[in-house]
Amino acid sequence: MLIGISEAVSALTVAGGGQRSGEFNGRSQAVFLAAFPLVGLAFGLIGLIVMESLAVALPVLAAWLVPTLWLMLSGGRHLADFARFSEAVLFPGSHEQRLEIMRQRGALPLAGVGMALALYTGKVIALMQAQLMDVHSVAVIVLVVPLFGRYVAALIAMSGEKPISPCDSQLEPFKLKVVGGASIFILLALVKYLTLSLALLVTVMVVGVVFRLIAEQRLGGLYAACISAVIEVAELAAILVVVVFAGTGINLVLY
């Protein structure tokens, strides 16, 4: 169990990266994916603390600091993978040429970097707009958004015949346990904030499905960078949904 959690922390954060201390079997792989929302909740707690501490006195700083801390905590990995994914999807060449872009390490493709910066800026602007609501509502939003973003990433990662590395065919008998384990915190969010959670769940699921279709069409399948890209876009889409509803006078946190 600890191996799976450690692998999840290593895959989703700047921490970890050490060698495994045991066999990464099917059960460990299930724990690895089921722990994705738990890591997201940790990101959310940090965002909540920032919002509760700074949003009243320094709203612009708070809106900038939350995505920046999320970026730093992930080691920039998700945004870098989004840059590669974007470049590969837009590249007019063959599947193999697009995959080569995804495999490259080191310097990031220029067009992909531009799209990644636009996505990061979008989060900052969306959080600025979200602060038209009360501080507590915005704090709740930044608490649950990373949770839902990593939840859909876990579900997409195990979907299909070939799960995302480091998982393999050993995961197959444990897929229901992944769904059950990953859904625990989602169910708690649904109990506490039903309308908000339903809206976010639908949003991130749509993002996940769209990304899966794009990956299969343009890349011939899902890859680890696709999962990182799903996390980044799902977070932005989730914040935007809340902001759109707030613009019509509906605060999803209070319903």
Tab-separated table of C-alpha atoms in Angstrom:
chain	number	residue	atom	x	y	z
A	1	MET	CA	0.000	0.000	0.000
A	2	LEU	CA	2.759	2.426	0.933
A	3	ILE	CA	4.510	1.683	-2.343
A	4	GLY	CA	1.411	2.745	-4.290
A	5	ILE	CA	0.964	5.968	-2.304
A	6	SER	CA	4.659	6.761	-2.641
A	7	GLU	CA	4.460	6.256	-6.403
A	8	ALA	CA	1.425	8.564	-6.610
A	9	VAL	CA	3.253	11.289	-4.676
A	10	SER	CA	6.294	10.825	-6.906
A	11	ALA	CA	4.228	10.964	-10.121
A	12	LEU	CA	2.105	13.980	-9.181
A	13	THR	CA	4.410	16.138	-7.086
A	14	VAL	CA	7.948	17.444	-6.987
A	15	ALA	CA	8.667	15.020	-4.118
A	16	GLY	CA	9.728	11.411	-4.496
A	17	GLY	CA	11.548	10.042	-7.487
A	18	GLY	CA	13.403	7.432	-5.457
A	19	GLN	CA	13.687	3.754	-6.334
A	20	ARG	CA	10.816	1.456	-5.341
A	21	SER	CA	11.399	-0.565	-2.187
A	22	GLY	CA	9.136	-3.441	-3.271
A	23	GLU	CA	7.244	-5.092	-6.102
A	24	PHE	CA	4.815	-2.820	-7.924
A	25	ASN	CA	2.113	-5.458	-8.358
A	26	GLY	CA	-1.553	-5.070	-9.280
A	27	ARG	CA	-2.603	-4.162	-5.759
A	28	SER	CA	0.103	-1.493	-5.501
A	29	GLN	CA	-0.924	-0.136	-8.903
A	30	ALA	CA	-4.539	0.129	-7.702
A	31	VAL	CA	-3.434	2.066	-4.621
A	32	PHE	CA	-1.252	4.255	-6.861
A	33	LEU	CA	-4.240	5.381	-8.963
A	34	ALA	CA	-6.708	5.505	-6.070
A	35	ALA	CA	-4.333	7.904	-4.266
A	36	PHE	CA	-4.530	10.504	-7.062
A	37	PRO	CA	-7.486	12.365	-5.473
A	38	LEU	CA	-5.728	12.277	-2.103
A	39	VAL	CA	-2.751	14.094	-3.615
A	40	GLY	CA	-5.221	16.512	-5.224
A	41	LEU	CA	-6.775	17.167	-1.835
A	42	ALA	CA	-3.340	18.104	-0.469
A	43	PHE	CA	-2.957	20.616	-3.316
A	44	GLY	CA	-6.429	21.922	-2.533
A	45	LEU	CA	-5.693	22.377	1.170
A	46	ILE	CA	-2.707	24.549	0.306
A	47	GLY	CA	-4.885	26.627	-2.033
A	48	LEU	CA	-7.532	26.962	0.672
A	49	ILE	CA	-4.978	28.238	3.197
A	50	VAL	CA	-3.714	30.829	0.709
A	51	MET	CA	-7.217	32.048	-0.105
A	52	GLU	CA	-8.365	32.236	3.496
A	53	SER	CA	-5.178	34.099	4.455
A	54	LEU	CA	-4.734	36.542	1.566
A	55	ALA	CA	-7.901	36.867	-0.507
A	56	VAL	CA	-9.431	39.685	1.560
A	57	ALA	CA	-6.354	41.917	1.793
A	58	LEU	CA	-4.511	40.894	-1.396
A	59	PRO	CA	-6.963	39.246	-3.817
A	60	VAL	CA	-4.755	39.609	-6.909
A	61	LEU	CA	-1.776	38.075	-5.107
A	62	ALA	CA	-3.928	35.182	-3.866
A	63	ALA	CA	-5.261	34.510	-7.377
A	64	TRP	CA	-1.707	34.449	-8.731
A	65	LEU	CA	-0.203	32.508	-5.839
A	66	VAL	CA	-2.560	29.494	-5.875
A	67	PRO	CA	-1.796	28.350	-9.462
A	68	THR	CA	1.875	29.187	-8.907
A	69	LEU	CA	2.064	26.992	-5.809
A	70	TRP	CA	0.260	24.193	-7.649
A	71	LEU	CA	2.810	24.567	-10.448
A	72	MET	CA	5.726	24.425	-8.009
A	73	LEU	CA	4.311	21.481	-6.057
A	74	SER	CA	3.992	19.467	-9.257
A	75	GLY	CA	7.526	20.395	-10.229
A	76	GLY	CA	6.125	21.958	-13.384
A	77	ARG	CA	5.625	18.410	-14.684
A	78	HIS	CA	1.946	18.698	-15.579
A	79	LEU	CA	2.334	21.985	-17.412
A	80	ALA	CA	5.428	20.731	-19.270
A	81	ASP	CA	3.546	17.597	-20.330
A	82	PHE	CA	0.613	19.778	-21.424
A	83	ALA	CA	3.049	21.750	-23.596
A	84	ARG	CA	4.330	18.538	-25.228
A	85	PHE	CA	0.827	17.136	-25.608
A	86	SER	CA	-0.424	20.345	-27.235
A	87	GLU	CA	2.512	20.478	-29.640
A	88	ALA	CA	2.130	16.796	-30.553
A	89	VAL	CA	-1.610	17.047	-31.152
A	90	LEU	CA	-1.201	20.097	-33.395
A	91	PHE	CA	1.748	18.652	-35.318
A	92	PRO	CA	0.713	17.763	-38.901
A	93	GLY	CA	2.982	14.717	-39.211
A	94	SER	CA	2.437	11.018	-38.576
A	95	HIS	CA	1.554	9.303	-35.282
A	96	GLU	CA	5.189	8.324	-34.795
A	97	GLN	CA	6.414	11.890	-35.324
A	98	ARG	CA	3.865	13.191	-32.831
A	99	LEU	CA	4.881	10.555	-30.296
A	100	GLU	CA	8.504	11.593	-30.723
A	101	ILE	CA	7.535	15.088	-29.544
A	102	MET	CA	5.865	13.527	-26.500
A	103	ARG	CA	8.985	11.489	-25.674
A	104	GLN	CA	11.415	14.404	-25.882
A	105	ARG	CA	12.923	15.657	-22.653
A	106	GLY	CA	14.782	18.883	-22.038
A	107	ALA	CA	13.742	21.912	-24.098
A	108	LEU	CA	9.990	22.290	-24.570
A	109	PRO	CA	8.406	23.023	-27.977
A	110	LEU	CA	7.754	26.738	-28.478
A	111	ALA	CA	4.092	26.491	-29.521
A	112	GLY	CA	3.385	24.126	-26.642
A	113	VAL	CA	5.015	26.542	-24.179
A	114	GLY	CA	2.756	29.312	-25.467
A	115	MET	CA	-0.338	27.186	-24.886
A	116	ALA	CA	0.897	26.174	-21.429
A	117	LEU	CA	1.443	29.820	-20.473
A	118	ALA	CA	-2.034	30.659	-21.767
A	119	LEU	CA	-3.506	27.896	-19.614
A	120	TYR	CA	-1.626	29.081	-16.514
A	121	THR	CA	-2.703	32.686	-17.175
A	122	GLY	CA	-6.265	31.469	-17.638
A	123	LYS	CA	-6.260	29.961	-14.164
A	124	VAL	CA	-5.013	33.206	-12.638
A	125	ILE	CA	-7.632	35.305	-14.440
A	126	ALA	CA	-10.401	32.821	-13.624
A	127	LEU	CA	-9.478	32.922	-9.927
A	128	MET	CA	-9.482	36.733	-10.028
A	129	GLN	CA	-13.010	36.609	-11.420
A	130	ALA	CA	-14.033	33.991	-8.867
A	131	GLN	CA	-13.203	36.433	-6.096
A	132	LEU	CA	-16.355	38.363	-6.945
A	133	MET	CA	-17.837	35.731	-4.612
A	134	ASP	CA	-17.148	35.630	-0.879
A	135	VAL	CA	-13.754	34.453	0.338
A	136	HIS	CA	-15.092	31.228	1.870
A	137	SER	CA	-16.685	30.194	-1.427
A	138	VAL	CA	-13.463	30.782	-3.344
A	139	ALA	CA	-11.514	28.841	-0.703
A	140	VAL	CA	-13.891	25.883	-1.117
A	141	ILE	CA	-13.449	26.034	-4.885
A	142	VAL	CA	-9.648	25.873	-4.743
A	143	LEU	CA	-9.966	23.054	-2.204
A	144	VAL	CA	-12.039	20.750	-4.408
A	145	VAL	CA	-10.842	21.638	-7.930
A	146	PRO	CA	-7.489	19.746	-7.686
A	147	LEU	CA	-9.338	16.818	-6.108
A	148	PHE	CA	-11.705	16.465	-9.085
A	149	GLY	CA	-8.932	17.100	-11.604
A	150	ARG	CA	-6.866	14.187	-10.316
A	151	TYR	CA	-9.925	11.989	-9.879
A	152	VAL	CA	-10.716	12.059	-13.591
A	153	ALA	CA	-6.996	11.622	-14.346
A	154	ALA	CA	-6.994	8.379	-12.336
A	155	LEU	CA	-10.063	7.070	-14.158
A	156	ILE	CA	-8.655	7.938	-17.579
A	157	ALA	CA	-5.258	6.463	-16.668
A	158	MET	CA	-6.716	3.014	-16.020
A	159	SER	CA	-9.185	3.018	-18.908
A	160	GLY	CA	-8.789	0.998	-22.065
A	161	GLU	CA	-6.935	-2.235	-22.603
A	162	LYS	CA	-3.530	-0.816	-21.707
A	163	PRO	CA	-3.313	1.302	-18.516
A	164	ILE	CA	-0.905	4.207	-18.308
A	165	SER	CA	2.648	3.345	-17.205
A	166	PRO	CA	3.770	2.444	-14.537
A	167	CYS	CA	0.598	0.327	-14.441
A	168	ASP	CA	0.201	-2.783	-16.575
A	169	SER	CA	-2.106	-5.749	-17.117
A	170	GLN	CA	-1.796	-6.735	-13.439
A	171	LEU	CA	-4.133	-3.840	-12.665
A	172	GLU	CA	-7.112	-5.411	-14.482
A	173	PRO	CA	-8.609	-7.368	-11.509
A	174	PHE	CA	-8.332	-4.282	-9.279
A	175	LYS	CA	-10.042	-1.663	-11.462
A	176	LEU	CA	-13.232	-1.622	-9.392
A	177	LYS	CA	-11.136	-1.078	-6.277
A	178	VAL	CA	-9.462	1.883	-7.974
A	179	VAL	CA	-12.855	3.432	-8.677
A	180	GLY	CA	-14.034	2.768	-5.123
A	181	GLY	CA	-10.885	4.076	-3.469
A	182	ALA	CA	-10.589	7.135	-5.690
A	183	SER	CA	-14.286	7.970	-5.170
A	184	ILE	CA	-14.164	8.213	-1.360
A	185	PHE	CA	-13.192	11.880	-1.245
A	186	ILE	CA	-15.477	12.666	-4.186
A	187	LEU	CA	-18.416	11.224	-2.242
A	188	LEU	CA	-17.498	13.342	0.772
A	189	ALA	CA	-17.437	16.432	-1.450
A	190	LEU	CA	-20.835	15.470	-2.879
A	191	VAL	CA	-22.290	15.180	0.614
A	192	LYS	CA	-20.934	18.570	1.699
A	193	TYR	CA	-21.275	20.566	-1.539
A	194	LEU	CA	-23.723	18.662	-3.731
A	195	THR	CA	-24.425	21.168	-6.512
A	196	LEU	CA	-20.831	22.367	-6.794
A	197	SER	CA	-19.483	18.811	-6.799
A	198	LEU	CA	-21.956	17.619	-9.440
A	199	ALA	CA	-21.071	20.551	-11.697
A	200	LEU	CA	-17.342	19.900	-11.289
A	201	LEU	CA	-17.750	16.149	-11.755
A	202	VAL	CA	-19.597	16.604	-15.039
A	203	THR	CA	-17.043	19.181	-16.188
A	204	VAL	CA	-13.942	17.098	-15.503
A	205	MET	CA	-15.553	13.980	-16.977
A	206	VAL	CA	-16.255	15.851	-20.210
A	207	VAL	CA	-12.646	17.068	-20.274
A	208	GLY	CA	-11.419	13.513	-19.719
A	209	VAL	CA	-13.565	12.063	-22.503
A	210	VAL	CA	-12.559	14.808	-24.949
A	211	PHE	CA	-8.870	14.342	-24.177
A	212	ARG	CA	-9.151	10.582	-24.582
A	213	LEU	CA	-10.774	11.028	-28.000
A	214	ILE	CA	-8.124	13.572	-29.081
A	215	ALA	CA	-5.289	11.313	-27.883
A	216	GLU	CA	-6.666	8.296	-29.702
A	217	GLN	CA	-7.285	10.263	-32.907
A	218	ARG	CA	-3.998	12.196	-33.013
A	219	LEU	CA	-1.577	9.979	-31.075
A	220	GLY	CA	-3.019	6.519	-31.488
A	221	GLY	CA	-3.568	6.028	-27.763
A	222	LEU	CA	-3.205	7.438	-24.260
A	223	TYR	CA	0.171	8.272	-22.723
A	224	ALA	CA	1.380	9.631	-19.394
A	225	ALA	CA	1.682	13.179	-20.759
A	226	CYS	CA	-1.996	13.017	-21.741
A	227	ILE	CA	-2.917	12.391	-18.092
A	228	SER	CA	-0.898	15.411	-16.954
A	229	ALA	CA	-2.619	17.497	-19.618
A	230	VAL	CA	-6.026	16.285	-18.406
A	231	ILE	CA	-5.214	17.484	-14.877
A	232	GLU	CA	-4.232	20.962	-16.048
A	233	VAL	CA	-7.191	21.506	-18.378
A	234	ALA	CA	-9.707	19.938	-15.967
A	235	GLU	CA	-8.624	22.404	-13.267
A	236	LEU	CA	-9.069	25.387	-15.573
A	237	ALA	CA	-12.411	24.136	-16.881
A	238	ALA	CA	-13.690	23.503	-13.348
A	239	ILE	CA	-12.821	27.031	-12.204
A	240	LEU	CA	-14.361	28.518	-15.334
A	241	VAL	CA	-17.641	26.666	-14.776
A	242	VAL	CA	-17.920	28.115	-11.282
A	243	VAL	CA	-17.094	31.611	-12.587
A	244	VAL	CA	-19.713	31.370	-15.365
A	245	PHE	CA	-22.406	30.387	-12.877
A	246	ALA	CA	-21.281	33.157	-10.520
A	247	GLY	CA	-21.643	35.623	-13.392
A	248	THR	CA	-25.330	34.681	-13.640
A	249	GLY	CA	-25.767	35.209	-9.908
A	250	ILE	CA	-25.551	31.529	-8.916
A	251	ASN	CA	-22.946	30.633	-6.299
A	252	LEU	CA	-22.638	26.853	-6.657
A	253	VAL	CA	-20.968	26.564	-3.250
A	254	LEU	CA	-24.136	27.780	-1.496
A	255	TYR	CA	-26.635	25.543	-3.324
